[in-house]
Tab-separated table of C-alpha atoms in Angstrom:
chain	number	residue	atom	x	y	z
A	1	UNK	CA	7.611	5.657	10.842
A	2	UNK	CA	11.038	7.198	10.369
A	3	UNK	CA	14.325	5.351	10.918
A	4	UNK	CA	14.844	7.351	14.121
A	5	UNK	CA	11.434	6.267	15.397
A	6	UNK	CA	12.195	2.639	14.527
A	7	UNK	CA	15.527	2.851	16.387
A	8	UNK	CA	13.854	4.475	19.393
A	9	UNK	CA	11.178	1.762	19.543
A	10	UNK	CA	13.773	-0.989	19.111
A	11	UNK	CA	15.876	0.387	21.982
A	12	UNK	CA	12.795	0.254	24.220
A	13	UNK	CA	11.415	-3.108	23.137
A	14	UNK	CA	14.651	-5.088	22.589
A	15	UNK	CA	15.002	-6.050	26.295
A	16	UNK	CA	11.382	-7.271	26.246
A	17	UNK	CA	11.503	-9.283	23.014
A	18	UNK	CA	14.924	-10.908	23.072
A	19	UNK	CA	14.691	-14.437	24.586
A	20	UNK	CA	10.876	-14.227	24.461
A	21	UNK	CA	9.026	-17.257	23.067
A	22	UNK	CA	6.315	-16.972	20.389
A	23	UNK	CA	2.970	-18.305	21.633
A	24	UNK	CA	0.771	-17.637	18.610
A	25	UNK	CA	-0.026	-15.248	15.723
A	26	UNK	CA	-3.025	-13.265	14.506
A	27	UNK	CA	-2.965	-12.011	10.907
A	28	UNK	CA	-5.689	-10.301	8.857
A	29	UNK	CA	-3.765	-8.870	5.822
A	30	UNK	CA	-3.727	-5.337	7.278
A	31	UNK	CA	-2.063	-6.204	10.563
A	32	UNK	CA	0.066	-8.878	12.225
A	33	UNK	CA	-0.018	-9.512	15.972
A	34	UNK	CA	2.710	-11.741	17.450
A	35	UNK	CA	2.015	-12.932	20.983
A	36	UNK	CA	5.065	-13.718	23.174
A	37	UNK	CA	5.658	-15.041	26.660
A	38	UNK	CA	8.707	-14.306	28.777
A	39	UNK	CA	9.242	-14.949	32.493
A	40	UNK	CA	5.569	-15.913	32.839
A	41	UNK	CA	4.503	-12.549	31.366
A	42	UNK	CA	2.658	-11.951	28.104
A	43	UNK	CA	3.389	-9.226	25.571
A	44	UNK	CA	2.632	-8.519	21.928
A	45	UNK	CA	4.463	-7.163	18.914
A	46	UNK	CA	1.885	-5.389	16.775
A	47	UNK	CA	2.567	-4.443	13.155
A	48	UNK	CA	0.216	-2.263	11.124
A	49	UNK	CA	0.488	-2.902	7.368
A	50	UNK	CA	-1.524	0.145	6.284
A	51	UNK	CA	0.083	1.032	2.913
A	52	UNK	CA	0.573	4.748	3.627
A	53	UNK	CA	1.396	4.484	7.335
A	54	UNK	CA	2.978	1.190	8.439
A	55	UNK	CA	4.298	1.074	11.994
A	56	UNK	CA	5.032	-1.271	14.902
A	57	UNK	CA	5.048	-1.167	18.687
A	58	UNK	CA	5.304	-3.540	21.624
A	59	UNK	CA	2.578	-3.708	24.238
A	60	UNK	CA	2.328	-5.404	27.615
A	61	UNK	CA	-1.293	-4.201	27.895
A	62	UNK	CA	-4.491	-5.419	26.270
A	63	UNK	CA	-4.866	-3.884	22.801
A	64	UNK	CA	-7.337	-4.146	19.954
A	65	UNK	CA	-7.136	-7.792	18.852
A	66	UNK	CA	-6.467	-8.707	15.238
A	67	UNK	CA	-9.113	-10.946	13.698
A	68	UNK	CA	-7.159	-14.032	12.641
A	69	UNK	CA	-7.698	-15.245	9.070
A	70	UNK	CA	-6.461	-18.524	7.606
A	71	UNK	CA	-4.101	-17.079	5.019
A	72	UNK	CA	-0.908	-18.727	3.630
A	73	UNK	CA	1.303	-16.434	5.713
A	74	UNK	CA	-0.628	-17.192	8.916
A	75	UNK	CA	-0.480	-20.952	8.281
A	76	UNK	CA	3.267	-20.809	7.529
A	77	UNK	CA	3.944	-18.827	10.714
A	78	UNK	CA	1.906	-21.241	12.819
A	79	UNK	CA	3.643	-24.284	11.330
A	80	UNK	CA	7.273	-23.115	11.429
A	81	UNK	CA	7.606	-20.153	13.829
A	82	UNK	CA	5.317	-20.922	16.757
A	83	UNK	CA	7.380	-21.847	19.832
A	84	UNK	CA	10.614	-20.209	18.585
A	85	UNK	CA	12.743	-18.067	20.930
A	86	UNK	CA	13.852	-14.626	19.723
A	87	UNK	CA	17.631	-14.281	19.419
A	88	UNK	CA	17.870	-10.770	18.005
A	89	UNK	CA	15.668	-7.974	16.589
A	90	UNK	CA	17.347	-5.189	14.617
A	91	UNK	CA	16.861	-2.678	11.802
A	92	UNK	CA	18.162	-3.462	8.318
A	93	UNK	CA	20.797	-0.770	7.729
A	94	UNK	CA	20.643	-1.253	3.946
A	95	UNK	CA	16.891	-0.998	3.409
A	96	UNK	CA	16.377	1.455	6.265
A	97	UNK	CA	12.825	1.058	7.494
A	98	UNK	CA	12.897	-2.719	7.747
A	99	UNK	CA	13.050	-4.990	10.837
A	100	UNK	CA	14.850	-8.337	10.978
A	101	UNK	CA	13.998	-10.917	13.671
A	102	UNK	CA	16.312	-13.912	14.159
A	103	UNK	CA	15.638	-16.989	16.307
A	104	UNK	CA	17.709	-19.525	18.236
A	105	UNK	CA	18.367	-22.922	16.577
A	106	UNK	CA	16.470	-21.922	13.427
A	107	UNK	CA	17.679	-21.581	9.833
A	108	UNK	CA	15.568	-18.628	8.713
A	109	UNK	CA	14.268	-15.223	9.801
A	110	UNK	CA	11.360	-12.790	9.727
A	111	UNK	CA	11.602	-9.464	7.869
A	112	UNK	CA	9.112	-6.629	8.387
A	113	UNK	CA	9.068	-3.795	5.840
A	114	UNK	CA	7.749	-0.477	7.209
A	115	UNK	CA	8.272	1.487	3.990
A	116	UNK	CA	5.090	3.379	2.922
A	117	UNK	CA	3.699	1.796	-0.233
A	118	UNK	CA	5.835	-1.310	0.292
A	119	UNK	CA	4.712	-2.515	3.738
A	120	UNK	CA	5.223	-6.267	3.896
A	121	UNK	CA	5.964	-9.332	6.025
A	122	UNK	CA	8.516	-11.807	4.697
A	123	UNK	CA	9.193	-15.091	6.509
A	124	UNK	CA	11.880	-17.570	5.540
A	125	UNK	CA	12.709	-21.102	6.625
A	126	UNK	CA	15.735	-22.567	4.851
A	127	UNK	CA	14.921	-22.086	1.140
A	128	UNK	CA	11.173	-21.473	1.610
A	129	UNK	CA	9.858	-17.900	1.393
A	130	UNK	CA	6.329	-16.642	2.116
A	131	UNK	CA	5.131	-13.005	1.807
A	132	UNK	CA	2.088	-11.063	2.954
A	133	UNK	CA	2.138	-9.242	-0.400
A	134	UNK	CA	4.063	-9.613	-3.621
A	135	UNK	CA	7.349	-7.738	-2.975
A	136	UNK	CA	7.952	-4.401	-4.722
A	137	UNK	CA	11.301	-3.061	-5.827
A	138	UNK	CA	12.637	-0.621	-3.229
A	139	UNK	CA	14.877	2.141	-4.549
A	140	UNK	CA	15.265	4.672	-1.719
A	141	UNK	CA	14.529	5.048	1.967
A	142	UNK	CA	13.837	7.989	4.235
A	143	UNK	CA	16.741	9.938	5.665
A	144	UNK	CA	17.315	10.071	9.392
A	145	UNK	CA	15.468	12.702	11.414
A	146	UNK	CA	16.456	14.204	14.745
A	147	UNK	CA	15.398	12.253	17.837
A	148	UNK	CA	13.505	15.330	19.030
A	149	UNK	CA	10.944	14.697	16.267
A	150	UNK	CA	10.554	10.990	16.943
A	151	UNK	CA	7.228	9.599	18.177
A	152	UNK	CA	7.513	6.943	20.877
A	153	UNK	CA	5.999	3.520	21.494
A	154	UNK	CA	3.072	5.014	23.437
A	155	UNK	CA	2.128	7.226	20.476
A	156	UNK	CA	1.790	4.216	18.163
A	157	UNK	CA	-0.084	2.225	20.792
A	158	UNK	CA	-2.665	5.040	21.072
A	159	UNK	CA	-2.827	5.289	17.267
A	160	UNK	CA	-3.605	1.565	17.104
A	161	UNK	CA	-6.386	1.930	19.682
A	162	UNK	CA	-7.898	5.030	18.006
A	163	UNK	CA	-8.061	3.225	14.665
A	164	UNK	CA	-9.953	0.442	16.423
A	165	UNK	CA	-12.819	2.823	17.284
A	166	UNK	CA	-13.553	3.709	13.654
A	167	UNK	CA	-13.272	0.049	12.615
A	168	UNK	CA	-15.651	-0.998	15.402
A	169	UNK	CA	-18.187	1.706	14.490
A	170	UNK	CA	-18.092	0.689	10.812
A	171	UNK	CA	-18.673	-2.943	11.861
A	172	UNK	CA	-21.659	-1.919	14.002
A	173	UNK	CA	-23.148	0.096	11.114
A	174	UNK	CA	-22.753	-2.814	8.701
A	175	UNK	CA	-24.336	-5.228	11.198
A	176	UNK	CA	-27.352	-2.907	11.557
A	177	UNK	CA	-27.713	-2.618	7.786
A	178	UNK	CA	-27.385	-6.386	7.407
A	179	UNK	CA	-30.107	-7.025	10.019
A	180	UNK	CA	-32.380	-4.487	8.312
A	181	UNK	CA	-31.881	-6.091	4.893
A	182	UNK	CA	-32.510	-9.603	6.257
A	183	UNK	CA	-35.734	-8.369	7.869
A	184	UNK	CA	-36.749	-6.698	4.586
A	185	UNK	CA	-36.038	-9.908	2.684
A	186	UNK	CA	-38.254	-11.927	5.028
A	187	UNK	CA	-41.119	-9.419	4.629
A	188	UNK	CA	-40.729	-9.455	0.857
A	189	UNK	CA	-40.850	-13.253	0.748
A	190	UNK	CA	-44.068	-13.217	2.820
A	191	UNK	CA	-45.500	-10.616	0.462
A	192	UNK	CA	-44.576	-12.808	-2.507
A	193	UNK	CA	-46.359	-15.782	-0.948
A	194	UNK	CA	-49.501	-13.680	-0.465
A	195	UNK	CA	-49.419	-12.536	-4.105
A	196	UNK	CA	-48.976	-16.103	-5.324
A	197	UNK	CA	-51.962	-17.214	-3.234
A	198	UNK	CA	-54.183	-14.529	-4.818
A	199	UNK	CA	-55.335	-16.185	-8.037
A	200	UNK	CA	-57.064	-13.438	-10.006
A	201	UNK	CA	-56.365	-15.256	-13.238
A	202	UNK	CA	-58.059	-18.471	-12.015
A	203	UNK	CA	-61.088	-16.475	-10.847
A	204	UNK	CA	-61.367	-14.835	-14.275
A	205	UNK	CA	-61.090	-18.190	-16.052
A	206	UNK	CA	-63.839	-19.633	-13.820
A	207	UNK	CA	-66.170	-16.743	-14.652
A	208	UNK	CA	-65.345	-17.042	-18.334
A	209	UNK	CA	-66.379	-20.720	-18.332
A	210	UNK	CA	-69.459	-20.532	-16.060
A	211	UNK	CA	-70.777	-17.018	-16.911
A	212	UNK	CA	-72.743	-16.747	-13.629
A	213	UNK	CA	-72.320	-16.068	-9.910
A	214	UNK	CA	-73.966	-19.268	-8.658
A	215	UNK	CA	-71.803	-21.632	-6.623
A	216	UNK	CA	-68.704	-19.460	-6.846
A	217	UNK	CA	-65.779	-21.429	-5.314
A	218	UNK	CA	-64.826	-20.291	-1.825
A	219	UNK	CA	-61.319	-19.173	-2.879
A	220	UNK	CA	-62.822	-16.773	-5.470
A	221	UNK	CA	-65.630	-15.238	-3.348
A	222	UNK	CA	-63.516	-12.296	-2.144
A	223	UNK	CA	-62.316	-11.616	-5.710
A	224	UNK	CA	-65.727	-11.459	-7.402
A	225	UNK	CA	-68.324	-8.735	-6.740
A	226	UNK	CA	-71.861	-10.072	-7.490
A	227	UNK	CA	-73.206	-6.484	-7.413
A	228	UNK	CA	-71.199	-5.713	-10.557
A	229	UNK	CA	-71.841	-6.987	-14.082
A	230	UNK	CA	-70.214	-10.146	-15.445
A	231	UNK	CA	-68.166	-8.151	-17.980
A	232	UNK	CA	-66.921	-5.809	-15.248
A	233	UNK	CA	-65.804	-8.738	-13.081
A	234	UNK	CA	-64.081	-10.446	-16.010
A	235	UNK	CA	-62.193	-7.289	-16.929
A	236	UNK	CA	-61.315	-6.621	-13.282
A	237	UNK	CA	-60.011	-10.160	-12.687
A	238	UNK	CA	-57.748	-10.193	-15.731
A	239	UNK	CA	-56.540	-6.626	-15.096
A	240	UNK	CA	-55.683	-7.541	-11.494
A	241	UNK	CA	-53.975	-10.728	-12.718
A	242	UNK	CA	-51.824	-8.665	-15.093
A	243	UNK	CA	-50.833	-6.221	-12.359
A	244	UNK	CA	-50.218	-9.075	-9.910
A	245	UNK	CA	-47.896	-10.778	-12.399
A	246	UNK	CA	-45.943	-7.556	-12.821
A	247	UNK	CA	-45.690	-7.138	-9.024
A	248	UNK	CA	-44.496	-10.730	-8.622
A	249	UNK	CA	-41.778	-10.209	-11.239
A	250	UNK	CA	-40.685	-6.971	-9.565
A	251	UNK	CA	-40.694	-8.575	-6.123
A	252	UNK	CA	-38.648	-11.537	-7.374
A	253	UNK	CA	-36.120	-9.132	-8.872
A	254	UNK	CA	-35.909	-7.155	-5.616
A	255	UNK	CA	-35.532	-10.388	-3.592
A	256	UNK	CA	-32.628	-11.386	-5.820
A	257	UNK	CA	-31.005	-7.951	-5.334
A	258	UNK	CA	-31.467	-8.152	-1.561
A	259	UNK	CA	-29.953	-11.636	-1.443
A	260	UNK	CA	-26.907	-10.370	-3.384
A	261	UNK	CA	-26.572	-7.325	-1.089
A	262	UNK	CA	-26.831	-9.519	2.028
A	263	UNK	CA	-24.179	-11.877	0.683
A	264	UNK	CA	-21.855	-8.956	-0.109
A	265	UNK	CA	-22.271	-7.616	3.448
A	266	UNK	CA	-21.584	-11.057	4.926
A	267	UNK	CA	-18.417	-11.196	2.825
A	268	UNK	CA	-17.355	-7.827	4.225
A	269	UNK	CA	-18.057	-5.842	1.037
A	270	UNK	CA	-20.137	-2.664	1.107
A	271	UNK	CA	-20.125	-1.574	-2.507
A	272	UNK	CA	-22.210	-3.069	-5.292
A	273	UNK	CA	-20.147	-4.585	-8.106
A	274	UNK	CA	-19.612	-2.244	-11.038
A	275	UNK	CA	-21.300	-2.978	-14.340
A	276	UNK	CA	-19.248	-5.156	-16.663
A	277	UNK	CA	-18.004	-3.928	-20.008
A	278	UNK	CA	-20.700	-4.146	-22.632
A	279	UNK	CA	-23.471	-4.192	-20.017
A	280	UNK	CA	-26.999	-3.581	-21.259
A	281	UNK	CA	-27.465	-0.946	-18.509
A	282	UNK	CA	-24.817	1.745	-19.098
A	283	UNK	CA	-23.975	4.172	-16.319
A	284	UNK	CA	-26.063	7.349	-16.352
A	285	UNK	CA	-23.677	10.307	-16.388
A	286	UNK	CA	-26.325	13.066	-16.224
A	287	UNK	CA	-29.869	12.560	-14.962
A	288	UNK	CA	-31.142	15.730	-16.664
A	289	UNK	CA	-29.924	14.458	-20.024
A	290	UNK	CA	-31.244	10.947	-19.386
A	291	UNK	CA	-34.700	12.217	-18.360
A	292	UNK	CA	-34.792	14.993	-21.001
A	293	UNK	CA	-35.435	17.567	-18.280
A	294	UNK	CA	-34.057	21.017	-17.568
A	295	UNK	CA	-32.765	22.537	-14.350
A	296	UNK	CA	-29.691	22.859	-12.160
A	297	UNK	CA	-26.957	20.300	-11.528
A	298	UNK	CA	-24.873	20.705	-8.359
A	299	UNK	CA	-21.834	18.572	-7.515
A	300	UNK	CA	-21.503	17.615	-3.847
A	301	UNK	CA	-18.256	15.662	-3.789
A	302	UNK	CA	-18.979	12.099	-4.879
A	303	UNK	CA	-22.707	12.950	-5.032
A	304	UNK	CA	-24.665	14.998	-7.571
A	305	UNK	CA	-27.873	16.953	-6.988
A	306	UNK	CA	-30.448	17.605	-9.741
A	307	UNK	CA	-33.148	20.277	-9.337
A	308	UNK	CA	-35.964	20.525	-11.865
A	309	UNK	CA	-36.998	23.826	-13.452
A	310	UNK	CA	-40.735	22.978	-13.535
A	311	UNK	CA	-43.265	20.419	-12.333
A	312	UNK	CA	-42.850	18.481	-15.578
A	313	UNK	CA	-39.055	18.447	-15.107
A	314	UNK	CA	-39.467	17.228	-11.520
A	315	UNK	CA	-41.706	14.391	-12.718
A	316	UNK	CA	-39.263	13.344	-15.453
A	317	UNK	CA	-36.379	13.332	-12.965
A	318	UNK	CA	-38.315	11.210	-10.468
A	319	UNK	CA	-39.330	8.675	-13.106
A	320	UNK	CA	-35.742	8.170	-14.276
A	321	UNK	CA	-34.164	8.228	-10.796
A	322	UNK	CA	-32.897	4.985	-9.299
A	323	UNK	CA	-34.807	3.611	-6.314
A	324	UNK	CA	-31.923	4.366	-3.923
A	325	UNK	CA	-31.494	8.024	-4.991
A	326	UNK	CA	-32.689	10.641	-2.458
A	327	UNK	CA	-35.682	12.898	-3.175
A	328	UNK	CA	-35.801	16.267	-1.318
A	329	UNK	CA	-38.386	19.058	-0.957
A	330	UNK	CA	-38.966	22.028	1.367
A	331	UNK	CA	-41.505	21.044	4.040
A	332	UNK	CA	-45.033	22.498	4.010
A	333	UNK	CA	-44.167	24.970	1.263
A	334	UNK	CA	-44.438	24.872	-2.535
A	335	UNK	CA	-41.070	24.684	-4.206
A	336	UNK	CA	-38.439	22.815	-6.151
A	337	UNK	CA	-37.814	19.082	-6.043
A	338	UNK	CA	-34.282	17.755	-5.707
A	339	UNK	CA	-32.921	14.339	-6.676
A	340	UNK	CA	-29.617	13.418	-4.999
A	341	UNK	CA	-27.756	10.884	-7.109
A	342	UNK	CA	-25.600	8.521	-5.062
A	343	UNK	CA	-23.812	5.177	-5.493
A	344	UNK	CA	-25.778	2.070	-4.690
A	345	UNK	CA	-24.005	1.448	-1.409
A	346	UNK	CA	-24.924	-0.261	1.821
A	347	UNK	CA	-23.243	2.491	3.818
A	348	UNK	CA	-25.718	5.228	4.914
A	349	UNK	CA	-25.287	8.640	3.288
A	350	UNK	CA	-23.725	11.260	5.569
A	351	UNK	CA	-26.188	13.721	7.135
A	352	UNK	CA	-23.916	16.642	6.153
A	353	UNK	CA	-24.420	15.735	2.481
A	354	UNK	CA	-28.193	15.650	3.023
A	355	UNK	CA	-28.032	19.094	4.647
A	356	UNK	CA	-26.038	20.581	1.760
A	357	UNK	CA	-28.533	19.162	-0.740
A	358	UNK	CA	-31.497	20.369	1.342
A	359	UNK	CA	-30.003	23.867	1.560
A	360	UNK	CA	-29.674	24.037	-2.228
A	361	UNK	CA	-33.275	22.868	-2.747
A	362	UNK	CA	-34.651	25.339	-0.182
A	363	UNK	CA	-32.696	28.268	-1.655
A	364	UNK	CA	-34.238	27.370	-5.015
A	365	UNK	CA	-37.718	27.359	-3.426
A	366	UNK	CA	-37.835	30.554	-1.342
A	367	UNK	CA	-37.140	34.205	-2.034
A	368	UNK	CA	-33.513	35.290	-1.798
A	369	UNK	CA	-34.613	37.893	0.771
A	370	UNK	CA	-35.808	35.251	3.263
A	371	UNK	CA	-33.635	33.910	6.053
A	372	UNK	CA	-33.955	31.682	9.097
A	373	UNK	CA	-34.328	27.972	9.784
A	374	UNK	CA	-36.220	25.860	7.250
A	375	UNK	CA	-37.183	22.188	7.270
A	376	UNK	CA	-36.715	19.876	4.309
A	377	UNK	CA	-38.215	16.415	3.884
A	378	UNK	CA	-36.300	13.650	2.158
A	379	UNK	CA	-36.815	9.991	1.305
A	380	UNK	CA	-35.432	7.370	-1.040
A	381	UNK	CA	-37.058	7.675	-4.463
A	382	UNK	CA	-38.538	4.180	-4.063
A	383	UNK	CA	-40.935	5.713	-1.504
A	384	UNK	CA	-42.030	8.681	-3.642
A	385	UNK	CA	-44.924	8.304	-6.085
A	386	UNK	CA	-46.472	10.873	-8.494
A	387	UNK	CA	-50.182	11.528	-7.880
A	388	UNK	CA	-52.057	10.171	-10.886
A	389	UNK	CA	-54.257	12.755	-12.550
A	390	UNK	CA	-52.918	15.599	-10.373
A	391	UNK	CA	-50.810	18.548	-11.406
A	392	UNK	CA	-47.316	17.552	-12.528
A	393	UNK	CA	-44.918	17.480	-9.595
A	394	UNK	CA	-47.424	16.467	-6.913
A	395	UNK	CA	-46.357	13.318	-5.085
A	396	UNK	CA	-47.206	11.036	-2.185
A	397	UNK	CA	-44.424	9.623	-0.056
A	398	UNK	CA	-43.608	7.426	2.927
A	399	UNK	CA	-40.561	6.643	5.104
A	400	UNK	CA	-39.690	10.340	4.921
A	401	UNK	CA	-37.303	12.113	7.290
A	402	UNK	CA	-36.846	15.786	8.160
A	403	UNK	CA	-33.657	17.837	8.293
A	404	UNK	CA	-33.354	21.501	9.366
A	405	UNK	CA	-30.982	23.983	7.735
A	406	UNK	CA	-30.393	27.703	8.169
A	407	UNK	CA	-30.277	30.273	5.399
């Protein structure tokens, strides 16, 4: 917001705000909404504190509400400024893009900085000062522009509303992801209970002691096959017990991860915390190098695609890929495998990124002379399994999706 735009908005809103009484505040660190009443009418002063694009406008219409948080600034405003009547609102001629609001019968004021990179709210009562952010030293301010270039109050009101749409959509996406993860956690806990109830180890110990199939306890009847030899059943029971223990440990680890992810989403965070310094699991910078495979590496912005040169390379890549990486392959056609490396994030990967990765994998799989529309299948690596005993590179998968691209 330029100084001209601030002056233009002030000229329009000054008759509305002066002598208006503050009803209440809404503050969420990125925005402040001050609700006024005047002559039995309600209006709002809305201030966006986006670091690169702070602005303000006055609205007599319903606008996107600010989610009120109990922060020190909000509590201070509620305690000392609620019920005050506005005496004057003006621009600070020294700092330039800064508003000053003064009130009747009140020793103090409110200052609103609209300087990009230094957006702030400062409130003062007598010798007490409270800030939205720690103040930064301000050295210069923007020069005046011609009024012909100035954007009006309506422009900023529409900007505020348009930003609300993207925020709302992001909230909806996070709520869907959260519900999905909670459902997955419940299923995993049920699965864990079933594994704990299956006592292969106890069945093996019973056989080891009794060495016969007579009077097998009811809870072991489904685990022991009388048609097989005693040694076969013993080996089977202890082998199953070993595998079951490994599955339980893996399930417990996944439950813990899901609980952490759910908590992060509830706290409004979408990214997994980065590994601490000295962590035992260092970040993998190149999956080909980590898996000792050969092939192509393609950068797709913040993502990286790895394509194996052979079936053995594809298998090595898959085995070293993280569970949340994306596996890709041309549908119903022999060809290259792709592994799309991505951050462990709760936000779904954009379909355009999937299409770019699929296009690269398909081009690697078909003759350069071919053209047309091709389908690619993709799934998270957690759902892709190598076929034991089959030719290297053959896999089984589930939860797959299909995307079409044109060469």
